[in-house]
Amino acid sequence: MAGPSVLDRLKKKFGDKIVGATLDSIDPWIEVQPDAIVDVCQFLKTDPDLKFEMLNCISGVDYFEPDPKKAAKATFQPHTEVVYHLSSVTKKHSLVLKVMLPRWKNDEPGVLPEVPSVAGVWRTADWHEREVYDLSGIRFVGHPDLRRILCPEDWEGHPLRKDYEMPLEYHGIRGR
Amino acid sequence: MPLTLEDPRVVEFDVRTDEMLVNMGPQHPSTHGVLRLVLRTDGEIVSEVEPHIGYLHRCAEKIGENLTPRQWIPYTDRMDYLAGMNMNLGWSLCVEKLLNYQLPEKARHLRVIISELGRIASHLVGMGAYGLDLGTFSPFLYAFREREKILDLFEEACGARLTYSYLTPGGATADLPRGWLQKLEAFLTQFEPVIQEYHALLTTNAIFIKRTAAIGVMSAETALDYGCTGPVLRGSGVDYDLRRDGEERYTEMYDGYAFEVIVEKNGHYPKDHNYPPVPREAILGDCWHRFYVRMLEVVQAIDLVRQGIERYSTASGNWGEPIKLTAKLPKGEAYLETEAPRGQMGFYIVSDGNSIPWRVRARSSSFCNLSVTHALCRGCLIADVPAIVGSLDVVMGEIDR
């Protein structure tokens, strides 16, 4: 796991676009401003000392407690995270990047949050971002073909959002 | 008005063929489950392939948010259902990473034996089904004959033949039964010479070579760009195997084991003297090489199982003990990838301090391997599409989750 040295280099190059980092957790992670994610990823991929040629995974994590009783005790503010797991085949190290987004764009319920797409950096991001869009409801701006990938095209809602409600009926099939 | 040769309509009718959309699957026999490919064809030439997936989607990740990690183990079985043991292992290691759990020595060797046996069973299906894709039925039967014996062994160890739920966070659900290791050794002795039959049936078969060599050639850069892993990546000549290069929590399982990563270096595979030579027609990164890497990994796995048996019988400690079903998870998150038969299988767990994780995520190796299809199939013949998709050896249960 590449930790402090990568953080220093990123801070030197991108300054306040690197919002924060947690280096003492199990997998150390670096938080990046949403608008800088493509530049940061391009740098991480092409820099001769870092060479993160492989994007392993993109995950969307929704932080929201639908139950108002539990929400009062929740230790987090409602938000959505996009987590990028990168690794390098030549340098044999790995890195975790995070982008924090509001749950809804401009806090308007129903409008999906947006983050620039990294499909231009790694081709594998194409499908991963489609999956995150499909299941976690995050819009990737600049994605070549942002459609649902696992759920049917006419599916409503994004199942991995914590406030998702199971449809009662889908084309005549009972949901419960 | 009579048509003359100068009329543009004549030329158009004569030379150009209409582009046609051909739907392959989801019930096509050679699409490995329920995969649907939409081919844009111009005569016999495929200009574009678009995979449609999701027919087997069960949203296992959502289910995982409502179960404790041990309760989710059976759902990992149903991802890559041809290598359930390896899926169990990946999830178990990920949970153990979050718990910072130290495994007893004996459980570590048990896991090597079980997961490498799982790799053999999985590659046997991969090989047999690939033969089916290319129109030969017998290798499939030969492969299943031997796989059946591995399933018998698994059944004796854990009671199930397909969805094992055997390896769990903390070790395994039970120790290996008495006399099991002797049976395993007898199987390995019987199985090892059989591999030559497979080579005769497929690897060196002239028709097989014609169908696979120099077909679907993928460069190392493309493979990395699309996130291909496992035999697909190594078939393109990238020397990367998580059993050697992965995270310490995973590689320490193989501490003290002697093995070489199966990849072509300077035109040679490791220990190549025993294996049939690479045919002249084959190009690094083609379907033949991906198939060959799998075949060699079977031999490699036999060797690893043998080493495992030796260490297991003399190791200290016990086979581990499953963690409590409702054990509280520490707040935090962990991501871990293991080298499953089809590539790097990653699990990601986010916990808010309860016994039920806040979020679970599975990074599927077949999902990434399949995404390269449209790049490989561009400009190939329709008959080569099953050869290319088959060489990626995808399992839809894992892609759709």
Coordinates of C-alpha atoms in Angstrom, one line a residue, chain A residues 151 155-170 173-176, chain B residues 57-59 62-63 66:
Chain A
C151 CA -30.7 -3.9 -14.0
W155 CA -35.8 -0.1 -13.9
E156 CA -36.6 2.7 -11.5
G157 CA -34.4 3.8 -8.7
H158 CA -30.9 2.8 -7.7
P159 CA -30.9 -0.3 -5.4
L160 CA -27.8 0.4 -3.4
R161 CA -28.9 3.8 -2.2
K162 CA -30.0 3.4 1.4
D163 CA -33.4 5.1 0.8
Y164 CA -34.3 2.7 -2.0
E165 CA -37.6 1.1 -1.9
M166 CA -38.3 -2.2 -3.6
P167 CA -40.9 -1.9 -6.3
L168 CA -44.1 -3.7 -5.6
E169 CA -44.6 -4.8 -9.1
Y170 CA -42.4 -5.0 -12.3
I173 CA -44.2 -9.7 -11.5
R174 CA -45.0 -9.3 -7.9
G175 CA -42.2 -7.8 -5.8
R176 CA -43.1 -9.1 -2.4
Chain B
H57 CA -28.4 -10.3 -11.4
R58 CA -29.5 -10.9 -7.8
C59 CA -28.0 -7.8 -6.2
K62 CA -27.7 -5.4 -1.3
I63 CA -28.3 -8.7 0.3
N66 CA -28.7 -7.2 5.6

